Coordinates of N, CA and C in Angstrom, one line a residue:
Chain A
S43 N 33.3 -46.8 33.0 CA 31.9 -46.4 32.8 C 31.8 -45.6 31.6
Q44 N 30.6 -45.5 31.1 CA 30.4 -44.7 29.8 C 30.3 -43.2 30.1
K45 N 30.9 -42.4 29.2 CA 30.9 -41.0 29.4 C 30.5 -40.4 28.0
I46 N 29.6 -39.4 28.1 CA 29.1 -38.7 26.9 C 29.6 -37.2 27.1
E47 N 30.2 -36.7 26.0 CA 30.8 -35.4 26.0 C 30.4 -34.6 24.8
Q48 N 30.1 -33.3 25.0 CA 29.9 -32.5 23.8 C 31.1 -31.6 23.7
N49 N 31.7 -31.6 22.5 CA 33.0 -31.0 22.4 C 33.1 -29.5 22.7
S50 N 32.1 -28.8 22.2 CA 32.2 -27.3 22.3 C 31.2 -26.8 23.3
E51 N 31.6 -25.8 24.1 CA 30.6 -25.1 25.0 C 29.8 -24.2 24.1
A52 N 30.4 -23.6 23.1 CA 29.6 -22.6 22.3 C 30.1 -22.7 20.9
L53 N 29.1 -22.3 20.0 CA 29.4 -22.3 18.6 C 28.6 -21.2 18.0
N54 N 29.4 -20.3 17.2 CA 28.8 -19.2 16.6 C 28.9 -19.4 15.1
I55 N 27.7 -19.2 14.4 CA 27.8 -19.3 12.9 C 26.9 -18.3 12.3
Q56 N 27.1 -18.1 11.0 CA 26.3 -17.1 10.2 C 25.0 -17.7 9.8
E57 N 24.0 -16.9 9.8 CA 22.7 -17.4 9.2 C 22.8 -18.0 7.9
G58 N 22.1 -19.1 7.6 CA 22.2 -19.7 6.3 C 23.2 -20.9 6.2
K59 N 24.2 -20.8 7.1 CA 25.2 -21.9 7.1 C 24.6 -23.1 7.9
T60 N 25.4 -24.2 7.7 CA 25.0 -25.4 8.5 C 25.8 -25.5 9.8
A61 N 25.0 -25.7 10.8 CA 25.6 -25.8 12.2 C 25.9 -27.3 12.4
T62 N 27.0 -27.6 12.9 CA 27.4 -29.0 13.2 C 27.8 -29.1 14.7
L63 N 27.1 -29.9 15.5 CA 27.4 -30.0 16.9 C 27.9 -31.5 17.1
T64 N 28.8 -31.7 18.0 CA 29.4 -33.0 18.1 C 29.2 -33.6 19.5
C65 N 28.9 -34.8 19.6 CA 28.7 -35.5 20.8 C 29.6 -36.8 20.8
N66 N 30.5 -36.9 21.7 CA 31.4 -38.1 21.7 C 31.1 -38.9 22.9
Y67 N 31.3 -40.2 22.8 CA 31.1 -41.1 23.9 C 32.3 -42.0 24.0
T68 N 32.5 -42.5 25.2 CA 33.7 -43.4 25.5 C 33.1 -44.8 25.8
N69 N 34.0 -45.8 25.7 CA 33.7 -47.2 25.9 C 32.6 -47.7 25.0
Y70 N 31.6 -48.4 25.6 CA 30.7 -49.0 24.7 C 29.7 -48.1 24.1
S71 N 29.1 -48.5 22.9 CA 28.1 -47.6 22.3 C 26.8 -47.7 23.0
P72 N 26.2 -46.5 23.2 CA 24.9 -46.6 23.8 C 23.9 -47.1 22.7
A73 N 22.8 -47.7 23.2 CA 21.9 -48.3 22.3 C 21.2 -47.2 21.4
Y74 N 21.1 -46.0 22.0 CA 20.6 -44.9 21.2 C 21.1 -43.6 21.9
L75 N 21.0 -42.5 21.1 CA 21.4 -41.2 21.6 C 20.2 -40.3 21.3
Q76 N 20.0 -39.3 22.2 CA 19.0 -38.4 22.1 C 19.6 -37.0 22.0
W77 N 18.9 -36.1 21.3 CA 19.2 -34.7 21.2 C 18.0 -33.9 21.7
Y78 N 18.3 -32.9 22.5 CA 17.3 -32.0 23.0 C 17.8 -30.6 22.8
R79 N 16.8 -29.7 22.8 CA 17.1 -28.2 22.6 C 16.6 -27.6 23.9
Q80 N 17.3 -26.6 24.4 CA 16.9 -25.8 25.5 C 17.0 -24.3 25.3
D81 N 16.0 -23.6 25.4 CA 16.0 -22.1 25.3 C 16.1 -21.6 26.7
P82 N 16.7 -20.4 26.9 CA 16.8 -19.8 28.2 C 15.5 -19.8 29.0
G83 N 15.5 -20.3 30.2 CA 14.3 -20.2 31.1 C 13.2 -21.2 30.7
R84 N 13.5 -22.1 29.8 CA 12.5 -23.1 29.4 C 13.1 -24.5 29.6
G85 N 12.2 -25.5 29.6 CA 12.6 -26.9 29.8 C 13.2 -27.4 28.5
P86 N 14.0 -28.4 28.6 CA 14.5 -29.1 27.4 C 13.4 -29.6 26.5
V87 N 13.6 -29.6 25.2 CA 12.6 -30.1 24.3 C 13.2 -31.2 23.4
F88 N 12.6 -32.4 23.4 CA 13.2 -33.5 22.7 C 13.1 -33.2 21.2
L89 N 14.2 -33.5 20.5 CA 14.3 -33.2 19.1 C 14.3 -34.5 18.3
L90 N 15.4 -35.3 18.5 CA 15.6 -36.5 17.7 C 16.2 -37.6 18.6
L91 N 16.0 -38.8 18.2 CA 16.6 -40.0 18.8 C 17.2 -40.8 17.6
I92 N 18.4 -41.3 17.8 CA 19.0 -42.2 16.8 C 19.5 -43.4 17.5
R93 N 19.2 -44.6 16.9 CA 19.6 -45.9 17.4 C 21.0 -46.2 16.9
E94 N 21.6 -47.1 17.6 CA 23.0 -47.6 17.3 C 23.1 -48.1 15.9
N95 N 22.0 -48.8 15.4 CA 22.1 -49.4 14.1 C 21.6 -48.5 13.0
E96 N 21.3 -47.2 13.3 CA 20.9 -46.3 12.3 C 22.1 -45.3 12.0
K97 N 22.3 -45.1 10.8 CA 23.5 -44.2 10.4 C 23.0 -42.8 10.5
E98 N 21.8 -42.5 10.2 CA 21.3 -41.1 10.0 C 19.8 -41.0 10.3
K99 N 19.4 -39.9 10.8 CA 18.0 -39.6 11.0 C 17.8 -38.2 10.7
R100 N 16.7 -37.9 10.0 CA 16.4 -36.5 9.6 C 15.0 -36.1 10.1
K101 N 14.9 -34.8 10.4 CA 13.6 -34.2 10.7 C 13.7 -32.7 10.2
E102 N 13.0 -32.5 9.1 CA 13.0 -31.1 8.6 C 14.5 -30.7 8.3
R103 N 14.9 -29.6 8.9 CA 16.3 -29.1 8.7 C 17.3 -29.8 9.6
L104 N 16.9 -30.7 10.4 CA 17.8 -31.4 11.4 C 18.2 -32.7 10.9
K105 N 19.5 -33.0 11.1 CA 20.0 -34.3 10.8 C 20.9 -34.8 11.9
V106 N 20.8 -36.0 12.3 CA 21.7 -36.6 13.3 C 22.3 -37.9 12.7
T107 N 23.6 -38.0 12.9 CA 24.3 -39.2 12.5 C 24.9 -39.9 13.7
F108 N 25.2 -41.2 13.6 CA 25.7 -42.0 14.7 C 26.8 -42.9 14.1
D109 N 28.0 -42.6 14.5 CA 29.2 -43.3 13.9 C 29.8 -44.1 15.0
T110 N 29.6 -45.4 15.0 CA 30.1 -46.3 16.1 C 31.6 -46.5 16.0
T111 N 32.1 -46.3 14.8 CA 33.6 -46.4 14.7 C 34.3 -45.2 15.4
L112 N 33.8 -44.0 15.1 CA 34.4 -42.8 15.7 C 33.8 -42.6 17.1
K113 N 32.8 -43.3 17.5 CA 32.1 -43.1 18.8 C 31.6 -41.7 18.9
Q114 N 30.8 -41.4 17.9 CA 30.4 -40.0 17.8 C 29.1 -39.8 17.2
S115 N 28.3 -38.8 17.6 CA 27.1 -38.4 17.0 C 27.2 -37.0 16.6
L116 N 26.8 -36.7 15.3 CA 26.8 -35.3 14.9 C 25.4 -34.9 14.7
F117 N 25.2 -33.6 15.0 CA 23.9 -33.0 14.9 C 24.0 -31.8 14.0
H118 N 23.3 -31.8 12.9 CA 23.4 -30.8 11.9 C 22.1 -30.0 11.8
I119 N 22.2 -28.7 11.7 CA 21.1 -27.8 11.4 C 21.4 -27.1 10.1
T120 N 20.7 -27.5 9.0 CA 21.0 -26.8 7.7 C 20.2 -25.5 7.6
A121 N 20.7 -24.7 6.8 CA 20.1 -23.3 6.5 C 19.7 -22.7 7.9
S122 N 20.7 -22.6 8.7 CA 20.4 -22.1 10.1 C 19.8 -20.7 10.1
Q123 N 19.0 -20.5 11.2 CA 18.3 -19.2 11.3 C 18.6 -18.7 12.8
P124 N 18.5 -17.4 13.0 CA 18.7 -16.9 14.3 C 17.8 -17.6 15.4
A125 N 16.6 -18.0 14.9 CA 15.7 -18.7 15.8 C 16.2 -20.1 16.3
D126 N 17.2 -20.6 15.6 CA 17.8 -21.9 16.0 C 18.8 -21.7 17.2
S127 N 19.1 -20.4 17.6 CA 20.0 -20.1 18.7 C 19.4 -20.7 20.0
A128 N 20.2 -21.6 20.6 CA 19.7 -22.3 21.8 C 20.9 -23.1 22.3
T129 N 20.6 -23.8 23.4 CA 21.6 -24.8 23.9 C 21.1 -26.2 23.4
Y130 N 22.0 -27.0 22.8 CA 21.6 -28.3 22.4 C 22.3 -29.3 23.2
L131 N 21.5 -30.3 23.6 CA 22.0 -31.3 24.6 C 22.0 -32.7 24.0
C132 N 23.0 -33.5 24.2 CA 22.9 -34.8 23.7 C 23.1 -35.7 25.0
R133 N 22.5 -36.9 25.0 CA 22.7 -37.8 26.1 C 22.3 -39.2 25.5
R134 N 22.8 -40.2 26.2 CA 22.5 -41.6 25.8 C 21.1 -41.8 26.2
G135 N 20.5 -42.8 25.4 CA 19.0 -42.9 25.4 C 18.3 -43.2 26.7
R136 N 19.0 -43.8 27.7 CA 18.3 -44.1 28.9 C 18.9 -43.3 30.1
A137 N 19.7 -42.3 29.8 CA 20.2 -41.5 30.9 C 19.2 -40.5 31.5
L138 N 19.3 -40.2 32.7 CA 18.5 -39.2 33.4 C 19.1 -37.9 33.5
T139 N 20.4 -37.8 33.3 CA 21.2 -36.6 33.5 C 21.5 -36.0 32.2
F140 N 21.7 -34.7 32.2 CA 22.2 -33.9 31.1 C 23.5 -33.3 31.3
G141 N 24.3 -33.2 30.3 CA 25.5 -32.4 30.4 C 25.2 -30.9 30.2
S142 N 26.3 -30.1 30.0 CA 26.1 -28.7 29.8 C 25.6 -28.3 28.4
G143 N 25.9 -29.2 27.5 CA 25.4 -28.9 26.1 C 26.3 -28.0 25.4
T144 N 25.9 -27.7 24.1 CA 26.6 -26.7 23.3 C 25.6 -25.6 23.0
R145 N 26.1 -24.4 23.3 CA 25.3 -23.2 23.1 C 25.5 -22.7 21.7
L146 N 24.5 -22.7 20.9 CA 24.6 -22.3 19.5 C 24.1 -20.9 19.3
Q147 N 24.8 -20.0 18.7 CA 24.4 -18.7 18.4 C 24.5 -18.5 16.9
V148 N 23.3 -18.2 16.2 CA 23.3 -18.0 14.8 C 23.1 -16.5 14.6
Q149 N 24.2 -15.9 13.9 CA 24.2 -14.5 13.7 C 23.4 -14.1 12.4
P150 N 22.6 -13.1 12.5 CA 21.9 -12.7 11.2 C 22.8 -12.0 10.2
Chain B
E1024 N -1.8 -30.9 21.0 CA -0.8 -31.9 21.5 C -0.7 -31.9 23.0
P1025 N -0.7 -33.1 23.6 CA -0.6 -33.1 25.1 C 0.7 -32.5 25.6
E1026 N 0.6 -31.8 26.7 CA 1.8 -31.3 27.3 C 1.8 -31.3 28.8
V1027 N 3.0 -31.2 29.3 CA 3.2 -31.2 30.8 C 2.9 -29.7 31.2
T1028 N 2.1 -29.6 32.3 CA 1.9 -28.2 32.8 C 2.4 -28.1 34.2
Q1029 N 2.8 -26.9 34.6 CA 3.3 -26.7 36.0 C 2.7 -25.4 36.5
T1030 N 2.5 -25.5 37.8 CA 2.0 -24.3 38.5 C 2.7 -24.2 39.9
P1031 N 3.0 -23.0 40.4 CA 2.8 -21.7 39.7 C 4.0 -21.5 38.7
S1032 N 3.9 -20.5 37.9 CA 5.1 -20.2 37.0 C 6.2 -19.5 37.8
H1033 N 5.8 -18.8 38.9 CA 6.8 -18.1 39.7 C 6.4 -18.2 41.1
Q1034 N 7.3 -18.6 42.0 CA 7.0 -18.7 43.4 C 8.1 -18.0 44.2
V1035 N 7.7 -17.0 45.0 CA 8.6 -16.3 45.9 C 8.3 -16.8 47.3
T1036 N 9.3 -17.1 48.1 CA 9.1 -17.6 49.4 C 10.3 -17.1 50.3
Q1037 N 10.0 -17.1 51.6 CA 11.1 -16.7 52.5 C 11.8 -18.0 53.0
M1038 N 13.1 -17.8 53.2 CA 13.9 -18.9 53.7 C 13.3 -19.6 54.9
G1039 N 13.3 -20.9 54.9 CA 12.7 -21.6 56.0 C 11.3 -22.1 55.8
Q1040 N 10.6 -21.4 54.8 CA 9.2 -21.8 54.5 C 9.2 -23.1 53.7
E1041 N 8.0 -23.7 53.7 CA 7.8 -24.9 52.9 C 7.1 -24.4 51.6
V1042 N 7.5 -25.0 50.5 CA 6.8 -24.8 49.2 C 6.4 -26.1 48.5
I1043 N 5.4 -26.0 47.8 CA 4.9 -27.2 47.0 C 4.8 -26.7 45.6
L1044 N 5.5 -27.4 44.7 CA 5.5 -27.1 43.3 C 4.6 -28.2 42.6
R1045 N 3.7 -27.8 41.7 CA 2.8 -28.7 41.2 C 3.0 -29.0 39.7
C1046 N 2.7 -30.1 39.3 CA 2.8 -30.6 37.9 C 1.7 -31.5 37.5
V1047 N 1.2 -31.3 36.2 CA 0.3 -32.3 35.7 C 1.0 -32.9 34.5
P1048 N 1.5 -34.2 34.6 CA 2.2 -34.8 33.5 C 1.2 -35.2 32.4
I1049 N 1.7 -35.6 31.3 CA 0.9 -36.0 30.2 C 0.1 -37.3 30.6
S1050 N -1.1 -37.3 30.2 CA -2.1 -38.2 30.9 C -1.7 -39.7 30.8
N1051 N -1.2 -40.2 29.7 CA -0.9 -41.6 29.6 C 0.5 -42.0 29.9
H1052 N 1.2 -41.0 30.5 CA 2.6 -41.3 30.9 C 2.7 -41.9 32.2
L1053 N 3.7 -42.8 32.5 CA 3.7 -43.5 33.7 C 4.9 -43.1 34.6
Y1054 N 5.9 -42.4 34.0 CA 7.1 -42.0 34.7 C 7.2 -40.5 34.8
F1055 N 7.5 -40.1 36.0 CA 7.5 -38.7 36.3 C 8.9 -38.3 36.9
Y1056 N 9.2 -37.0 36.7 CA 10.6 -36.6 37.1 C 10.5 -35.1 37.6
W1057 N 11.5 -34.8 38.4 CA 11.7 -33.4 38.7 C 13.2 -33.1 38.5
Y1058 N 13.4 -32.0 37.9 CA 14.8 -31.4 37.6 C 14.8 -30.0 38.1
R1059 N 16.0 -29.6 38.4 CA 16.2 -28.1 38.7 C 17.3 -27.6 37.8
Q1060 N 17.3 -26.3 37.7 CA 18.3 -25.6 36.9 C 18.6 -24.2 37.6
I1061 N 19.7 -24.2 38.3 CA 20.2 -22.9 38.9 C 20.6 -22.0 37.7
L1062 N 20.4 -20.7 37.9 CA 20.7 -19.8 36.8 C 22.1 -19.9 36.3
G1063 N 22.2 -20.1 35.0 CA 23.6 -20.2 34.4 C 24.2 -21.6 34.5
Q1064 N 23.5 -22.5 35.1 CA 24.1 -23.9 35.2 C 23.2 -24.9 34.4
K1065 N 23.7 -26.1 34.4 CA 23.0 -27.1 33.6 C 21.8 -27.6 34.3
V1066 N 20.9 -28.3 33.6 CA 19.8 -29.0 34.2 C 20.2 -30.1 35.0
E1067 N 19.7 -30.2 36.3 CA 20.2 -31.3 37.2 C 19.0 -32.2 37.6
F1068 N 19.2 -33.5 37.5 CA 18.2 -34.4 37.8 C 18.0 -34.5 39.4
L1069 N 16.8 -34.5 39.8 CA 16.5 -34.6 41.2 C 15.9 -36.0 41.5
V1070 N 14.8 -36.4 40.8 CA 14.1 -37.6 41.3 C 13.3 -38.2 40.1
S1071 N 13.1 -39.5 40.1 CA 12.2 -40.1 39.2 C 11.2 -40.9 40.0
F1072 N 10.0 -41.1 39.5 CA 8.8 -41.6 40.2 C 8.0 -42.5 39.3
Y1073 N 7.8 -43.7 39.8 CA 7.0 -44.6 39.0 C 6.2 -45.5 40.0
N1074 N 5.0 -45.8 39.6 CA 4.1 -46.7 40.4 C 4.0 -46.3 41.9
N1075 N 3.9 -45.0 42.1 CA 3.7 -44.4 43.4 C 4.9 -44.5 44.3
E1076 N 6.1 -44.7 43.7 CA 7.3 -44.6 44.6 C 8.4 -44.1 43.8
I1077 N 9.4 -43.6 44.6 CA 10.6 -43.1 44.0 C 11.4 -44.2 43.4
S1078 N 11.8 -44.1 42.1 CA 12.6 -45.1 41.5 C 14.1 -44.8 41.5
E1079 N 14.4 -43.5 41.4 CA 15.8 -43.1 41.4 C 15.9 -41.7 42.0
K1080 N 16.9 -41.3 42.7 CA 17.1 -39.9 43.1 C 18.6 -39.6 43.1
S1081 N 18.8 -38.3 43.0 CA 20.2 -37.8 43.0 C 20.6 -37.4 44.4
E1082 N 21.9 -37.1 44.5 CA 22.4 -36.6 45.8 C 21.7 -35.3 46.3
I1083 N 21.3 -34.5 45.3 CA 20.6 -33.3 45.6 C 19.3 -33.5 46.4
F1084 N 18.7 -34.6 46.0 CA 17.3 -34.9 46.6 C 17.5 -35.4 48.0
D1085 N 17.7 -34.5 49.0 CA 17.9 -35.0 50.3 C 16.6 -34.9 51.1
D1086 N 16.7 -35.0 52.4 CA 15.5 -35.2 53.3 C 14.6 -34.0 53.2
Q1087 N 15.0 -32.8 52.7 CA 14.2 -31.7 52.7 C 13.2 -31.7 51.5
F1088 N 13.5 -32.7 50.6 CA 12.6 -32.8 49.4 C 11.7 -34.0 49.6
S1089 N 10.5 -33.9 49.0 CA 9.7 -35.1 48.9 C 8.8 -34.9 47.7
V1090 N 8.3 -36.0 47.1 CA 7.4 -36.0 46.0 C 6.2 -36.9 46.3
E1091 N 5.1 -36.5 45.6 CA 3.9 -37.2 45.9 C 3.0 -37.1 44.6
R1092 N 2.2 -38.2 44.4 CA 1.2 -38.1 43.4 C -0.1 -38.2 44.2
P1093 N -0.7 -37.1 44.6 CA -1.8 -37.1 45.5 C -3.1 -37.6 44.8
D1094 N -3.2 -37.6 43.5 CA -4.4 -38.0 42.8 C -3.9 -38.5 41.4
G1095 N -4.9 -38.8 40.6 CA -4.6 -39.4 39.3 C -3.9 -38.5 38.3
S1096 N -3.8 -37.2 38.6 CA -3.3 -36.3 37.6 C -2.1 -35.5 38.1
N1097 N -2.1 -35.1 39.4 CA -1.0 -34.2 39.8 C 0.2 -34.9 40.3
F1098 N 1.3 -34.3 40.2 CA 2.6 -34.8 40.7 C 3.3 -33.6 41.4
T1099 N 3.6 -33.7 42.7 CA 4.1 -32.5 43.4 C 5.5 -32.7 43.9
L1100 N 6.2 -31.6 44.1 CA 7.5 -31.6 44.7 C 7.4 -30.7 45.9
K1101 N 7.7 -31.2 47.1 CA 7.7 -30.3 48.3 C 9.1 -30.1 48.8
I1102 N 9.4 -28.8 49.1 CA 10.6 -28.5 49.7 C 10.3 -28.0 51.1
R1103 N 10.7 -28.7 52.1 CA 10.2 -28.5 53.5 C 10.7 -27.2 54.1
S1104 N 11.9 -26.9 54.1 CA 12.4 -25.7 54.7 C 13.4 -25.1 53.7
T1105 N 12.9 -24.2 52.9 CA 13.7 -23.7 51.8 C 14.9 -22.9 52.3
K1106 N 16.0 -23.0 51.4 CA 17.2 -22.3 51.7 C 17.5 -21.4 50.5
L1107 N 18.3 -20.4 50.7 CA 18.6 -19.5 49.6 C 19.1 -20.2 48.3
E1108 N 19.9 -21.3 48.5 CA 20.4 -22.0 47.4 C 19.4 -22.9 46.7
D1109 N 18.2 -22.9 47.2 CA 17.1 -23.6 46.4 C 16.5 -22.8 45.3
S1110 N 16.9 -21.5 45.3 CA 16.4 -20.7 44.2 C 16.9 -21.2 42.9
A1111 N 15.9 -21.5 42.0 CA 16.2 -22.1 40.7 C 14.9 -22.3 39.9
M1112 N 15.1 -22.7 38.7 CA 13.9 -23.2 37.9 C 13.8 -24.6 38.2
Y1113 N 12.5 -25.0 38.4 CA 12.2 -26.4 38.7 C 11.3 -26.9 37.5
F1114 N 11.8 -28.0 36.9 CA 11.1 -28.6 35.7 C 10.6 -29.9 36.1
C1115 N 9.3 -30.1 35.7 CA 8.7 -31.5 35.8 C 8.8 -32.1 34.4
A1116 N 8.9 -33.4 34.4 CA 8.9 -34.1 33.1 C 8.2 -35.4 33.3
S1117 N 7.7 -35.9 32.1 CA 7.1 -37.2 32.2 C 7.6 -38.0 30.9
S1118 N 7.5 -39.3 31.0 CA 7.8 -40.2 29.9 C 6.8 -41.3 29.9
E1119 N 6.7 -41.9 28.7 CA 5.6 -42.9 28.5 C 6.0 -44.2 29.1
A1120 N 7.2 -44.7 28.9 CA 7.6 -46.0 29.3 C 9.1 -46.0 29.5
L1121 N 9.5 -46.9 30.4 CA 11.0 -47.0 30.7 C 11.6 -48.1 30.0
G1122 N 10.8 -48.9 29.3 CA 11.3 -50.1 28.7 C 12.1 -49.8 27.4
G1123 N 11.9 -48.7 26.8 CA 12.6 -48.3 25.6 C 13.4 -47.0 25.8
P1124 N 13.6 -46.3 24.7 CA 14.2 -45.0 24.8 C 13.5 -44.1 25.8
L1125 N 14.3 -43.4 26.6 CA 13.7 -42.6 27.6 C 13.5 -41.2 27.1
V1126 N 12.4 -41.0 26.3 CA 12.1 -39.7 25.8 C 11.3 -38.9 26.8
Q1127 N 11.8 -37.8 27.3 CA 11.1 -37.0 28.3 C 10.5 -35.8 27.7
Y1128 N 9.3 -35.5 28.3 CA 8.6 -34.2 27.9 C 8.6 -33.3 29.1
F1129 N 9.1 -32.1 28.9 CA 9.3 -31.2 30.1 C 8.2 -30.2 30.1
G1130 N 7.9 -29.8 31.3 CA 6.9 -28.6 31.5 C 7.7 -27.3 31.4
P1131 N 6.9 -26.2 31.5 CA 7.5 -24.9 31.3 C 8.3 -24.4 32.5
G1132 N 8.2 -25.1 33.6 CA 9.0 -24.8 34.8 C 8.3 -23.9 35.8
T1133 N 8.8 -23.9 37.0 CA 8.4 -23.0 38.0 C 9.7 -22.3 38.5
R1134 N 9.7 -21.0 38.5 CA 10.9 -20.2 39.0 C 10.7 -20.0 40.5
L1135 N 11.5 -20.6 41.3 CA 11.4 -20.5 42.7 C 12.5 -19.5 43.2
T1136 N 12.0 -18.5 43.9 CA 13.0 -17.5 44.4 C 12.8 -17.5 45.9
V1137 N 13.9 -17.8 46.6 CA 13.9 -17.8 48.1 C 14.7 -16.6 48.6
T1138 N 14.0 -15.8 49.4 CA 14.6 -14.6 49.9 C 14.9 -14.7 51.4

């Protein structure tokens, strides 16, 4: 069966740097991957979706890549700000469950 | 911009009591969901609902839980006899269609405290 994993539980970076979060999957490629953001005490917020045949998707300071050779999606936040601190969740496009995500902390 | 709303924002109840959590999904969405998040843990799927029936449910969603769409706008989660371990944030979500990518829009949540 397919499994989606986010490598890190937590990531700490300095303000202004690029944050890179990793989502790996096993077996077959999902048709698409989604990224969500969750702030403490709030519901997940959809950020970006990338399809299997897309290499890259951008939205403002966010960029997602999908590498079917490496079986990996990378989520980048450029020029990171303390307000970007949150938990970021990836999941395959039609899944109903979430993993634990990666908790990003941007230090001022 | 349309959004999912939930009421109440915080509900305190005694163990053994029944609670009903309410949600108003985005108006043109057809699929509705309930999730819960125990403090410090990940978001857990409870149930999905489409066309007035449950389409999928998790192991957590046992006989003490039920969902209903009592009218054209509300979607409710009932917990029949609350237990201490039901204390959590409960999130409602909706999505437009199941035929393509499942993009879900979440409400702000109801914090349920069982004493």
